[in-house]
Structures are given as structure tokens and as C-alpha cells.
Amino acid sequence: MTPLDLPRPYLLFLGDADDTTFLKTGLGLRDWAPGQCVAEYKCPGAGATLGLPAMTPREAHAAGARAMLLSAASIGGAIPASWTACLIEALEAGLDIVSGAHHRLANNPQVKARAEALGRQLIDVRTPPADLPVATGRKRSGKRLLTVGTDCALGKKYTALALADAFRARGLAADFRATGQTGIMIAGAGIPIDSVIADFVAGAAELLSPDAAPDHWDVIEGQGSIFHPSYAGVSLGLLHGSQPDVIVLCHAYGRRRIVGLPDYPLPAIGEAVDLTLRLARLTNPDARCGGVSLNTAGLSAEAAAKVIAECADRWGMPVADPMRQGAALDALVDSCID
Amino acid sequence: MTPLDLPRPYLLFLGDADDTTFLKTGLGLRDWAPGQCVAEYKCPGAGATLGLPAMTPREAHAAGARAMLLSAASIGGAIPASWTACLIEALEAGLDIVSGAHHRLANNPQVKARAEALGRQLIDVRTPPADLPVATGRKRSGKRLLTVGTDCALGKKYTALALADAFRARGLAADFRATGQTGIMIAGAGIPIDSVIADFVAGAAELLSPDAAPDHWDVIEGQGSIFHPSYAGVSLGLLHGSQPDVIVLCHAYGRRRIVGLPDYPLPAIGEAVDLTLRLARLTNPDARCGGVSLNTAGLSAEAAAKVIAECADRWGMPVADPMRQGAALDALVDSCID
């Protein structure tokens, strides 16, 4: 009954990708866990690169790699048969294999048989640990921050990673706690919260950020949104189990409607903060909002700074894009750790 | 991608119970689906009875039964080895087997082998259907009522059953929609919502109450409580996917704290209604509260009537115990179908 714990560092496997379009996982790993990325490897003839040293599985193992991580998205979530030879080569070189795909690695009978014969692990990051507990609601020691969102896919993971980095830069003890497959690969540990049986979501969140020293921060990756008609239950279970002292609301500049559900407008920022805190206070009566993480990707530095200043003024709280260093991010961090 | 659909009517199997303490499932079936209970059957020497005709599986099959339903709770959720001979006898008599236990029927290798050889079904009601959809949030036709609670285990299932009965007694088209194992056995169909993978809870709820005629009512069994620190996410996914036009808040008279979690007080009734409607309106902006279902089990008829009248006055809305017929229940039904 422990969160996933991945063998690291990694050899990043790029499959047969010809450019980085399908390498979001690999890009995230390279940018957020560079110390865990020993090298890259790909199918013969594939054109893409992450700019890492090219190594064979055997060379990567000699250089310290412990697992080959599938870093390319695959159409429909299945692992292409054209990858089989490379996967077996990695197993024979002494590497475990880590995958975030929907289909399980063990569904490939050749890969499964070779892993069993060699005693290697096939780790599907989307598969939650067995025997998760039901939440108890017991207050835990230590401090917690949870990123929440007005929608899916607008920066909750990267906000949590950036804030954990910023906390450590201030000399604070802080851990990023991962709840989705890319986050788990970056952190090397975590629980894929949206794959958990519904009754155990809050319990999984409790397990993910255990009792800690009073001044230690767990910075927890949020999932979904309590305003998303498909996933709000996941978000609420994660919110209750996380018992955050501080929430940071993540929003994408200019987004007006839930992605893929045009009948659903995004909530106003004030409404989102108010309802999130009302719900959060069930398990942590002292929950408060640290501010807004505003995704300004696509704007110039000048335009982003102007938008951020306007939003901070309009919403009456700190606003920053954690992908951009500067005074706004400093103010958001100040507000969170206050 | 359809809800469970059970073979009926049933032969109720009482195991080796000596009294009705462990027969809650059987009592619920007998009381709420009497037309589906052909007879009862038990291990040799067992003392309990539900007052149904005693039949062997062969006699029950001849009398029309299509499945033997395990009606006794088993310690730890496992199916006792002492039941094996009776289960095989049922399979050989032509009956499928239906179980709500935590452990799967197919975990018993003898029972599994015999069922496979005879082409009979072993149906675990706690196992949700595969390939559930993600919720779309699309508004469906027809009317829906969802029972919600201030806590678990206070009457959400029986309130939904009683209201569906009362709606039909008024000449309305109404279906009870089951979300837990006993409810599914009573209805003969449903989805065990708390066993669904978190991402698909709202989608399962959408599947459970599909488009219907404009004046048709689905009366949906609630689960958990948005005020329960362990299960609120399940309740919220069910609330969003159900898109209720009307909620009925279920409460147990005199209960002050969440069962098993004494640090968690129950919400005030006004707060519970307000927060539930605020959340419900994401997927149904017209959601309203029909009133309160107050569990007054243990009170005399006179004491219950007094308490119900006092509560209706205090809370400013219709209050009734749906297990007790009378003017209060009529007023609650009036309010719901208004």
C-alpha cells in the first residue's frame, strides 16, 4: 500500500517519431527531470530527437540508467509492434521498462515473456497500486499546496513543479507529489489518481502526502476541475484527501469554455476560488487561496506582463505565470508560504 | 456498454445463517421486490428464514426462478466453502448465480468450472460493466430525482424506492435506478457506482438514466455524501451525471456526526441543501430541492409525526419518513413532482 516508485534514471525511448509532436512526455521529462534523463534511444530510421546523448540500451545501462521510459505517444494508446525489438533489447541490457500508455506492456506476449525470463519489471504508470485505503479524514502534519483548475489541461502539473522548485529556491523543504502519468515519471513516484476506483480516490490522496515535518511542503499536482462535468468527482476526492492549506487556481488566459464541451462556460475566478475553498474546508478548515497561476503561453513577455498585472488588479490577488520568472512569481510564492 | 441486467426472478439463498441478522440483503429483496422472490433455500441445518416458500434449486427453477441470489452477508466478503455444494446444485438445476459479496464467485474454482461447463452465468453485482463512457454533460430528456444524504447509511436507497412507488401510485411513469449492490438486486439492473474507476463515475451515472419521455421520472439511488471526507467525490460524480431536476436530502433523526468519523459533524440541513444545489446546477441549472427524507426508525408513530412536523417547520420545507405513509409523505411527493 505505497505509491508507485519508479527505477531511475531513465533512457528515453522515442519510438519511431519523426519530430517532437508526439513527444510531450519526453519533453516534460527532459525539461523537469534533466538529472534523470541519461540518454535517448529510438527505432532505426526515426528522425526525432530531444537533444540528449544517443545511446543504445546497453550503453545507457553502463552509464547508470535503470529503466527505459516510453516517451512517445502512441495512436490509440496501444504499444506498436514495431517497438517490440527495441523493448526486448532494453530488457536484455538490464533495464526495466516504464510506460504511461493506456494499453499494458504485458499485453505484448513477447515482451512479457522476456521480462519474466530475465526478472525485469514492466511498469504501467497508469495502473494504481492495489489495496488503496478508504480516506479517514484525519488531519496530517506538515503543509500542503494543491493546484486546482478552472478546466483540464491548462498547467496544474507544471504549476506544481514550478512552485516546488521556487519553494526549494527559498530554502524550504518541498516535494512535488504527482497524480498523473507524466508527473509520476518526472517525480519517479506518485499515484495516477483518475485511474483509482472511485471509493478510494480520497484515500489515495491521503496516502500520497503522508505526515511530514511541520514546516515541510507537499506541492500536489491537481487533476481535472470541480467545474468539469466529466471529472469533478475526481477533483473533489483529491481536494478532500489532500487537505491543502493553500490552493493555487490555474487558469488559461483567454479560455472561455471547457475544452471539448462548448456548452460549459468556465467559472469566474472569484466563483472558482469561493467554491473550491468551501469544499476544501471540510477536511481543512484553514484552507486559503494563494493566488492564480495564469497560463500565458503564446503571449510575448511584454503582453504577458501586462495581462498578469491587469488580472491581479481585477481579481484582487497575486497572479503569475510560473513559466516566467520575475516579480509576479515572487509575489505568488510569498502569498503561498505566508 | 450497458448497465448490469440480472436474470430474474430469484431463489434467495440464505447460506448457513441461523437468524436474520446477516440477511439484510434478503430482507431488502423480500420487502422491495416480492414479485421477484420465488422461494428461499439454505444449507442443511441452517435456522434462518425470510418466510418465503422453501424450495430446492430444481423446484425453484420449475417454478420460474432464473437465478439463485446470495442473500446472506459473509464474514470478510469471502464466499464460505460450506456453500460450494449448494452453489453447484443451483448451477446444475439451471440457475445462474448472483452475488453482492466483495470476493468474486469465480474465485471458487469448483463453482467456476461447473458454471463454465454448464454455460451458466456467475454475476458479481459489485463489478461494474466494462467500457463505461466519460461523461459528456449533455442534457437528457425526461425528469430525474436523486436522493442525497448528510451521511452514508441513512436511507437513500429506500427513500428512492419509496418515492418511485409513490410516483407510480400517482399514475406517473417512474423507474428506480440502482447504484449499489442491494439496489441493483432489487431493480434487476443498475451500476455499482462506487466500484467504477474515478474518471468514469459521472459517465456511468449518465448511462444509468438515459434519455426518456418528457414526463417520465428516473428516481436515482444516491451514494455517500458530499460532506463525507471519504466518499464525497463519488457523490459529486453521481450528482453531475444524474443531472437531477429534484434532489431529496436524506437525514437520520438525531444523528450528529459522520458514522465512524466522530471528528466530522453532520452539516446543517440548510447548508447541505445549498451546497448540493450549487454543485448540481453545473449540469442542471434548474435543480431544486423537493424536501427532506427523515429516517425516524426506532420512534413510535406519534413521536415520529411530532418530530417530522417540527423539522418541517424548522427547515421550511416538506419533511417525511418515506417508510411511513400519510399526509407528510403526500406533501413531500407533491413538492417533488410539482
XYZ file of C-alpha atoms in Angstrom:
676
model
C 0.000 0.000 0.000
C 2.529 2.550 -1.188
C 2.541 4.910 -4.167
C 4.349 3.809 -7.316
C 8.129 4.058 -7.045
C 9.966 4.022 -10.371
C 13.513 2.802 -11.143
C 15.621 5.754 -12.296
C 17.466 7.350 -14.080
C 15.913 6.759 -17.467
C 16.847 6.056 -21.048
C 14.143 7.929 -23.005
C 12.728 5.847 -25.852
C 11.371 7.957 -28.724
C 9.815 5.106 -30.731
C 9.581 5.849 -34.423
C 8.689 9.529 -34.053
C 9.972 11.798 -36.802
C 9.507 15.042 -34.888
C 8.645 16.142 -31.338
C 4.862 16.481 -31.912
C 4.233 13.129 -30.243
C 6.973 13.514 -27.643
C 5.155 15.575 -24.986
C 6.088 13.052 -22.312
C 9.727 13.116 -23.388
C 9.820 16.919 -23.482
C 8.320 17.091 -19.987
C 10.901 14.646 -18.676
C 13.815 16.443 -20.332
C 12.700 19.852 -19.031
C 11.607 18.895 -15.497
C 13.809 15.926 -14.609
C 17.005 16.542 -16.612
C 19.124 14.802 -13.985
C 17.082 11.634 -14.529
C 17.488 11.528 -18.316
C 20.726 9.717 -19.181
C 20.213 9.468 -22.924
C 17.737 8.908 -25.750
C 17.161 5.899 -27.997
C 14.859 5.329 -30.971
C 13.818 2.888 -33.669
C 16.160 2.660 -36.677
C 15.375 5.478 -39.129
C 13.295 7.628 -36.727
C 14.037 11.313 -37.100
C 13.078 12.959 -33.797
C 15.481 13.989 -31.052
C 15.180 15.566 -27.608
C 18.760 16.758 -27.845
C 20.006 14.182 -25.328
C 23.029 11.953 -25.980
C 22.136 8.986 -28.212
C 22.871 5.641 -26.549
C 21.934 2.010 -27.029
C 20.228 0.339 -24.064
C 23.498 -1.391 -23.206
C 25.449 1.888 -23.261
C 22.748 3.612 -21.209
C 22.777 0.838 -18.618
C 26.558 1.166 -18.344
C 26.050 4.928 -17.880
C 23.700 4.297 -14.938
C 20.213 4.075 -16.488
C 17.879 1.698 -14.667
C 14.765 1.875 -16.870
C 13.808 2.664 -20.452
C 10.883 5.083 -20.453
C 8.452 5.146 -23.374
C 8.441 8.851 -24.208
C 6.346 8.932 -27.373
C 2.554 8.936 -27.536
C 1.123 6.003 -29.458
C -2.024 6.178 -31.547
C -4.990 4.801 -29.582
C -2.879 4.022 -26.535
C -1.558 0.714 -27.891
C 2.174 -0.015 -27.983
C 3.173 -0.508 -31.656
C 4.527 -3.898 -32.674
C 7.384 -2.074 -34.395
C 8.736 -1.201 -30.921
C 8.952 -4.809 -29.733
C 12.554 -5.439 -30.779
C 13.739 -2.275 -29.021
C 11.837 -3.152 -25.842
C 13.376 -6.603 -25.756
C 16.817 -5.114 -26.381
C 16.312 -2.865 -23.333
C 15.255 -5.791 -21.138
C 18.303 -7.759 -22.231
C 20.530 -4.777 -21.449
C 19.321 -4.874 -17.837
C 16.708 -2.109 -17.985
C 13.159 -2.217 -16.632
C 10.505 -0.598 -18.862
C 8.186 2.246 -17.790
C 5.102 3.189 -19.824
C 2.285 5.689 -19.475
C 0.246 4.238 -22.351
C -3.354 3.090 -21.924
C -2.525 -0.471 -23.009
C -0.426 -2.525 -20.648
C 3.119 -3.512 -21.529
C 2.334 -7.109 -20.583
C -0.278 -7.217 -23.370
C 2.676 -7.788 -25.714
C 3.349 -11.504 -25.187
C 6.964 -11.410 -26.436
C 7.846 -8.515 -24.140
C 6.034 -10.139 -21.238
C 7.801 -13.473 -21.686
C 11.248 -11.870 -21.990
C 10.697 -9.685 -18.894
C 9.607 -12.689 -16.857
C 12.554 -14.792 -18.035
C 15.008 -12.006 -17.154
C 13.312 -10.875 -13.934
C 12.758 -7.323 -15.211
C 9.825 -5.059 -14.295
C 7.200 -3.856 -16.775
C 5.716 -0.791 -15.048
C 2.470 0.739 -16.303
C 2.273 4.158 -14.702
C -1.499 4.363 -15.304
C -2.081 1.340 -13.070
C -2.677 2.427 -9.464
C -1.261 0.431 -6.545
C -3.512 -2.324 -5.199
C -5.200 -2.189 -1.780
C -5.568 1.574 -1.547
C -7.213 2.669 1.713
C -10.515 4.474 2.219
C -9.833 8.023 3.426
C -10.049 8.657 7.162
C -10.183 12.462 7.095
C -7.542 12.556 9.858
C -5.559 15.813 9.763
C -1.922 15.193 8.859
C 1.160 17.143 9.936
C 3.153 19.289 7.501
C 1.955 21.849 4.949
C 0.259 21.155 1.646
C -0.437 23.114 -1.513
C -2.755 21.758 -4.211
C -3.049 23.185 -7.721
C -6.669 23.289 -8.885
C -8.077 24.433 -12.202
C -10.916 26.167 -13.978
C -10.619 23.327 -16.552
C -8.396 20.403 -17.544
C -5.154 20.814 -19.488
C -4.082 24.303 -18.506
C -0.978 23.868 -16.362
C -1.735 22.263 -12.990
C 1.225 19.878 -13.233
C 3.770 22.471 -14.370
C 2.487 24.986 -11.825
C 3.063 22.460 -9.045
C 6.529 21.620 -10.358
C 7.468 25.290 -10.681
C 6.156 26.179 -7.214
C 8.000 23.243 -5.624
C 11.182 24.492 -7.340
C 10.510 28.047 -6.150
C 9.889 26.875 -2.582
C 13.195 24.997 -2.584
C 14.925 28.080 -4.015
C 13.712 29.896 -0.893
C 15.365 27.227 1.250
C 12.120 25.453 2.154
C 11.756 21.679 2.262
C 9.295 20.847 -0.530
C 8.261 17.774 -2.503
C 6.285 17.658 -5.733
C 3.565 14.994 -5.417
C 2.447 13.519 -8.726
C -1.094 12.387 -9.572
C -0.865 11.780 -13.347
C 1.376 9.670 -15.530
C 3.777 12.345 -16.770
C 4.070 13.814 -13.290
C 4.780 10.370 -11.870
C 7.543 9.802 -14.433
C 9.073 13.184 -13.585
C 8.873 12.645 -9.830
C 9.691 8.938 -10.002
C 6.731 8.262 -7.700
C 3.039 9.021 -7.281
C -0.477 7.692 -7.820
C -2.473 8.025 -11.085
C -5.491 9.398 -9.279
C -8.007 9.273 -12.132
C -7.445 5.527 -12.575
C -8.313 4.725 -8.953
C -11.645 3.068 -8.052
C -13.990 5.888 -7.027
C -14.347 4.845 -3.378
C -10.579 5.121 -2.838
C -9.696 8.442 -4.515
C -9.566 10.486 -1.303
C -7.724 7.624 0.428
C -5.142 7.555 -2.363
C -4.664 11.307 -1.952
C -4.126 10.835 1.795
C -1.508 8.159 1.087
C 0.242 10.405 -1.437
C 1.103 13.192 1.030
C 1.727 11.499 4.382
C 2.522 13.099 7.737
C 5.621 15.290 7.454
C 7.692 17.797 9.435
C 5.647 20.863 10.422
C 7.450 23.196 8.004
C 7.649 20.731 5.096
C 5.600 21.458 1.971
C 3.983 18.879 -0.263
C 3.104 20.571 -3.547
C 0.433 18.370 -5.083
C -0.438 18.109 -8.777
C -4.168 18.719 -9.252
C -6.427 16.829 -11.669
C -9.496 17.959 -13.588
C -11.708 20.688 -12.185
C -14.697 20.811 -9.855
C -16.341 22.746 -12.710
C -15.803 19.973 -15.272
C -18.970 17.879 -15.757
C -16.942 14.749 -16.530
C -14.251 14.830 -13.853
C -15.389 16.959 -10.895
C -15.689 13.913 -8.637
C -12.026 13.066 -9.151
C -11.069 16.658 -8.352
C -13.177 16.700 -5.181
C -11.778 13.416 -3.861
C -8.259 14.711 -4.496
C -9.114 18.017 -2.802
C -10.523 16.334 0.313
C -7.716 13.801 0.635
C -5.000 16.387 0.029
C -6.243 18.628 2.879
C -4.496 21.627 1.310
C -3.519 24.587 3.460
C -3.176 26.564 0.238
C -4.770 26.183 -3.171
C -3.441 27.845 -6.306
C -6.078 28.232 -9.004
C -4.759 27.506 -12.505
C -6.371 29.219 -15.470
C -5.501 29.654 -19.149
C -5.583 33.241 -20.361
C -8.413 33.774 -22.823
C -10.042 30.375 -22.371
C -13.804 30.841 -22.071
C -15.245 27.323 -22.312
C -14.393 23.817 -21.092
C -12.208 22.186 -23.755
C -14.346 19.822 -25.826
C -17.612 20.863 -24.100
C -18.615 24.195 -25.670
C -21.909 24.287 -23.738
C -19.949 24.668 -20.488
C -18.503 28.133 -19.805
C -15.541 28.399 -17.444
C -16.375 29.731 -13.974
C -15.493 33.258 -12.948
C -12.249 33.315 -10.949
C -13.987 34.533 -7.776
C -16.610 31.797 -8.003
C -13.934 29.147 -8.596
C -11.932 30.219 -5.552
C -15.018 30.533 -3.362
C -16.489 27.116 -4.193
C -13.125 25.353 -4.028
C -12.410 26.761 -0.566
C -15.926 25.975 0.662
C -15.390 22.342 -0.340
C -11.766 22.191 0.849
C -12.704 23.369 4.334
C -14.478 20.070 5.030
C -11.097 18.455 5.678
C -9.003 21.585 6.342
C -10.933 24.485 7.891
C -7.908 26.767 7.387
C -7.637 26.293 3.621
C -6.962 29.543 1.753
C -6.126 30.633 -1.785
C -2.542 31.655 -2.536
C -3.396 33.183 -5.908
C -3.828 32.390 -9.578
C -1.426 30.633 -11.928
C -2.191 32.105 -15.337
C -1.049 30.205 -18.413
C 0.105 32.891 -20.861
C 1.822 30.594 -23.352
C 1.811 32.225 -26.780
C 1.995 35.804 -25.466
C 5.169 37.880 -25.721
C 6.932 38.693 -22.441
C 5.563 42.247 -22.591
C 1.999 41.195 -23.359
C 2.096 38.531 -20.641
C 3.358 41.011 -18.036
C 0.549 43.431 -18.940
C -2.126 40.730 -18.786
C -0.818 39.407 -15.479
C -0.827 42.868 -13.912
C -4.366 43.550 -15.158
C -5.646 40.229 -13.842
C -4.006 40.679 -10.435
C -5.727 44.030 -10.197
C -9.114 42.701 -11.341
C -9.107 39.591 -9.173
C -7.504 41.198 -6.117
C -4.881 38.537 -5.522
C -1.405 37.528 -6.702
C -1.303 36.307 -10.308
C 1.739 34.852 -12.088
C 2.668 32.572 -14.936
C 5.078 30.180 -13.179
C 6.785 29.527 -16.509
C 8.009 33.153 -16.379
C 10.379 34.254 -13.610
C 10.034 37.704 -12.086
C 8.328 39.861 -9.506
C 4.856 38.427 -10.169
C 6.047 34.880 -9.445
C 7.877 36.085 -6.345
C 4.652 37.673 -5.101
C 2.666 34.480 -5.743
C 5.246 32.424 -3.836
C 5.228 34.980 -0.991
C 1.462 34.652 -0.757
C 1.551 30.840 -0.737
C 4.162 30.465 2.023
C 2.884 33.377 4.107
C -21.706 -0.527 -22.552
C -24.964 -1.152 -20.722
C -25.785 -1.313 -17.016
C -25.930 -4.729 -15.385
C -29.076 -6.679 -16.229
C -29.834 -9.579 -13.900
C -31.716 -12.827 -14.643
C -34.907 -12.928 -12.526
C -36.939 -13.994 -10.604
C -34.714 -15.250 -7.816
C -34.324 -18.147 -5.451
C -32.944 -16.469 -2.303
C -30.049 -18.420 -0.794
C -29.668 -17.892 2.975
C -26.366 -19.761 3.408
C -25.908 -21.139 6.908
C -27.475 -18.190 8.745
C -29.275 -19.060 11.950
C -31.211 -15.809 12.215
C -31.896 -12.754 10.046
C -29.049 -10.607 11.465
C -26.885 -11.368 8.447
C -29.766 -11.366 5.961
C -30.077 -7.620 5.251
C -29.837 -8.251 1.519
C -32.521 -10.950 1.709
C -34.826 -8.765 3.789
C -34.439 -5.907 1.330
C -35.249 -8.197 -1.588
C -38.265 -9.732 0.133
C -39.663 -6.319 1.110
C -38.947 -4.344 -2.072
C -39.087 -6.955 -4.845
C -41.534 -9.569 -3.523
C -42.675 -10.457 -7.017
C -39.090 -11.435 -7.880
C -38.590 -13.774 -4.890
C -39.876 -17.247 -5.804
C -38.617 -19.102 -2.767
C -35.787 -19.489 -0.253
C -33.108 -22.168 0.102
C -30.398 -22.734 2.696
C -27.596 -25.031 3.825
C -28.709 -28.169 5.701
C -29.288 -27.326 9.383
C -29.402 -23.518 8.975
C -32.109 -21.923 11.123
C -32.973 -18.611 9.465
C -35.999 -17.931 7.277
C -37.386 -14.958 5.358
C -40.843 -16.508 5.460
C -40.772 -17.432 1.775
C -41.690 -20.919 0.499
C -38.786 -23.360 0.938
C -37.700 -24.922 -2.376
C -34.695 -26.780 -3.722
C -32.966 -25.180 -6.711
C -34.651 -27.728 -9.006
C -38.109 -26.942 -7.595
C -37.441 -23.204 -7.815
C -36.308 -23.496 -11.436
C -39.509 -25.393 -12.246
C -41.432 -22.595 -10.507
C -39.817 -19.996 -12.788
C -36.669 -18.889 -10.940
C -33.776 -17.958 -13.234
C -31.043 -17.188 -10.682
C -30.046 -18.060 -7.129
C -29.211 -14.884 -5.252
C -26.772 -14.959 -2.324
C -28.801 -13.199 0.353
C -26.592 -13.615 3.413
C -23.605 -11.443 4.325
C -20.365 -13.372 4.624
C -17.606 -12.506 7.072
C -14.856 -10.532 5.316
C -16.652 -10.628 1.980
C -15.456 -14.127 1.044
C -17.912 -16.814 -0.027
C -17.678 -19.684 2.506
C -16.510 -23.088 1.262
C -19.511 -24.593 3.067
C -21.745 -23.009 0.423
C -19.998 -24.666 -2.534
C -22.236 -27.744 -2.741
C -25.395 -25.598 -2.722
C -23.992 -23.276 -5.420
C -23.156 -26.217 -7.661
C -26.604 -27.701 -7.041
C -28.140 -24.433 -8.231
C -26.000 -24.359 -11.378
C -26.990 -27.939 -12.147
C -30.662 -27.059 -11.651
C -30.392 -24.457 -14.411
C -29.949 -21.326 -12.296
C -27.383 -18.552 -12.746
C -25.854 -17.202 -9.516
C -25.940 -13.556 -8.410
C -23.697 -12.259 -5.610
C -23.050 -8.895 -3.993
C -20.045 -10.106 -1.979
C -16.639 -8.426 -2.220
C -14.958 -11.616 -3.390
C -15.830 -12.837 -6.857
C -17.823 -16.015 -7.381
C -15.256 -17.203 -9.925
C -12.618 -17.210 -7.168
C -14.124 -20.566 -6.146
C -12.519 -22.910 -8.705
C -15.158 -25.658 -8.357
C -18.018 -23.214 -8.869
C -16.196 -21.550 -11.762
C -15.512 -24.853 -13.532
C -19.080 -26.099 -13.139
C -20.582 -22.804 -14.376
C -18.324 -22.867 -17.428
C -19.155 -26.499 -18.191
C -22.898 -25.823 -17.913
C -22.867 -22.406 -19.623
C -24.308 -20.633 -16.567
C -23.548 -17.038 -15.518
C -21.741 -16.091 -12.299
C -22.745 -12.454 -11.781
C -20.883 -10.276 -9.270
C -23.075 -7.244 -8.712
C -20.144 -5.213 -7.352
C -18.314 -5.490 -10.683
C -19.205 -2.557 -12.939
C -19.698 -3.031 -16.675
C -16.573 -2.637 -18.811
C -16.006 0.263 -21.213
C -18.005 2.875 -19.329
C -18.021 6.246 -21.112
C -16.628 9.574 -19.914
C -19.498 11.951 -19.122
C -20.437 14.453 -21.816
C -22.593 16.782 -19.709
C -25.244 16.765 -22.460
C -28.706 17.481 -21.041
C -31.013 14.464 -21.362
C -34.769 14.386 -21.824
C -37.120 13.192 -19.080
C -37.205 14.080 -15.371
C -34.816 12.929 -12.679
C -34.813 12.816 -8.893
C -31.665 11.942 -6.934
C -31.596 11.100 -3.242
C -28.602 12.694 -1.497
C -27.522 12.424 2.130
C -25.992 14.216 5.071
C -24.037 10.956 5.616
C -23.826 7.349 4.438
C -26.230 4.629 5.603
C -29.343 6.613 6.433
C -31.907 5.647 3.826
C -31.043 6.951 0.351
C -31.871 3.618 -1.305
C -35.175 3.062 0.493
C -36.174 6.690 0.002
C -35.664 6.324 -3.756
C -37.611 3.048 -3.804
C -40.468 4.522 -1.766
C -40.646 7.690 -3.886
C -40.656 5.674 -7.132
C -43.539 3.625 -5.686
C -45.370 6.795 -4.634
C -44.871 8.375 -8.069
C -46.339 5.279 -9.732
C -49.242 5.332 -7.257
C -49.987 8.823 -8.616
C -50.115 7.377 -12.128
C -46.710 8.718 -13.167
C -44.209 6.725 -15.205
C -41.250 6.196 -12.849
C -38.224 3.907 -12.658
C -35.986 3.286 -9.666
C -32.329 3.471 -10.819
C -29.931 1.469 -8.646
C -26.324 2.449 -7.854
C -25.424 -0.075 -5.106
C -25.467 -3.849 -4.890
C -28.692 -4.322 -2.935
C -30.482 -1.762 -5.062
C -29.264 -3.477 -8.230
C -30.583 -6.828 -6.982
C -33.948 -5.241 -6.184
C -34.200 -3.435 -9.513
C -32.609 -6.240 -11.512
C -30.350 -3.672 -13.163
C -28.019 -0.803 -12.345
C -24.374 0.191 -11.929
C -22.372 -0.163 -8.665
C -21.189 3.415 -8.819
C -18.605 3.312 -6.027
C -16.731 0.483 -7.773
C -16.299 2.445 -11.013
C -12.890 3.914 -11.980
C -12.935 7.549 -10.853
C -12.758 9.083 -14.340
C -15.961 7.297 -15.382
C -18.299 7.882 -12.408
C -20.236 10.751 -13.988
C -20.325 8.869 -17.295
C -21.747 5.794 -15.549
C -24.426 7.997 -13.984
C -25.307 9.387 -17.417
C -25.615 5.848 -18.788
C -27.818 4.811 -15.870
C -30.619 7.290 -16.589
C -30.766 7.687 -20.374
C -32.999 9.966 -22.427
C -36.659 9.294 -21.657
C -40.144 10.631 -22.357
C -40.578 14.234 -21.145
C -42.895 13.254 -18.262
C -41.003 10.103 -17.221
C -39.216 10.094 -13.843
C -35.983 8.316 -13.066
C -35.663 8.094 -9.282
C -31.962 7.543 -8.669
C -30.408 5.924 -5.597
C -27.773 8.249 -4.122
C -24.406 7.172 -2.707
C -22.314 8.645 0.099
C -22.479 12.356 0.835
C -20.685 15.439 -0.430
C -19.991 16.055 3.270
C -18.254 12.701 3.796
C -14.445 13.068 3.715
C -14.010 9.570 2.276
C -16.685 9.441 -0.408
C -17.655 12.982 -1.471
C -16.058 12.541 -4.894
C -18.310 9.568 -5.649
C -21.352 11.592 -4.594
C -20.351 14.561 -6.756
C -19.751 12.459 -9.874
C -23.137 10.807 -9.363
C -24.771 14.220 -8.822
C -23.289 15.697 -12.001
C -24.036 12.678 -14.182
C -27.580 12.305 -12.831
C -28.495 15.928 -13.744
C -31.339 15.835 -11.202
C -34.275 18.188 -11.578
C -35.088 17.452 -7.950
C -32.923 16.359 -5.038
C -34.334 14.884 -1.836
C -31.984 15.250 1.120
C -31.881 12.155 3.343
C -31.054 12.556 7.023
C -31.266 10.348 10.100
C -33.095 11.913 13.023
C -30.732 12.583 15.896
C -27.527 11.752 14.042
C -24.916 14.411 14.789
C -21.670 13.023 13.396
C -20.486 11.075 10.361
C -20.694 7.375 11.249
C -17.221 6.123 12.121
C -15.638 9.607 11.895
C -16.523 11.376 15.153
C -14.389 14.423 14.276
C -16.779 15.203 11.424
C -20.105 16.805 12.406
C -23.026 16.451 10.023
C -23.866 19.600 8.041
C -26.851 21.753 8.904
C -29.800 20.931 6.644
C -29.815 24.388 5.049
C -26.088 24.177 4.297
C -26.484 20.679 2.836
C -29.284 21.760 0.501
C -27.495 24.955 -0.510
C -24.159 23.327 -1.351
C -25.764 20.359 -3.107
C -27.841 22.624 -5.347
C -24.886 24.906 -6.064
C -22.938 21.853 -7.286
C -25.915 20.255 -9.063
C -26.564 23.379 -11.125
C -23.351 22.828 -13.110
C -25.170 20.184 -15.168
C -28.792 21.175 -14.470
C -29.307 24.902 -13.822
C -32.922 24.214 -12.778
C -32.108 21.743 -9.979
C -34.204 22.301 -6.850
C -34.801 20.575 -3.513
C -38.058 18.650 -3.060
C -37.651 18.285 0.693
C -36.100 16.101 3.359
C -36.467 12.357 3.878
C -36.063 11.884 7.622
C -35.214 8.421 8.903
C -37.221 8.045 12.126
C -36.701 4.304 12.600
C -36.988 3.484 16.276
C -39.512 6.214 17.074
C -43.179 5.459 17.755
C -45.676 6.645 15.152
C -46.704 9.522 17.432
C -43.150 10.592 18.234
C -42.180 10.380 14.557
C -45.138 12.522 13.483
C -44.222 15.156 16.066
C -40.553 15.208 15.042
C -41.444 15.384 11.346
C -43.794 18.320 11.894
C -41.209 20.167 13.994
C -38.486 19.619 11.398
C -40.709 20.740 8.514
C -41.383 23.916 10.451
C -37.742 24.500 11.362
C -36.325 23.781 7.903
C -39.130 25.443 5.944
C -39.721 22.605 3.508
C -41.605 19.301 3.243
C -40.254 16.574 5.541
C -41.408 12.939 5.632
C -40.198 9.487 6.567
C -40.997 7.555 3.368
C -41.295 4.363 5.418
C -44.421 5.894 6.998
C -47.475 6.615 4.836
C -49.581 9.718 5.486
C -50.016 13.417 4.845
C -46.328 14.256 5.331
C -45.287 11.805 2.626
C -48.043 13.102 0.342
C -46.726 16.635 0.810
C -43.159 15.554 0.032
C -44.319 13.793 -3.146
C -46.374 16.858 -4.130
C -43.306 19.025 -3.742
C -41.120 16.692 -5.796
C -43.454 16.388 -8.784
C -44.604 19.989 -8.691
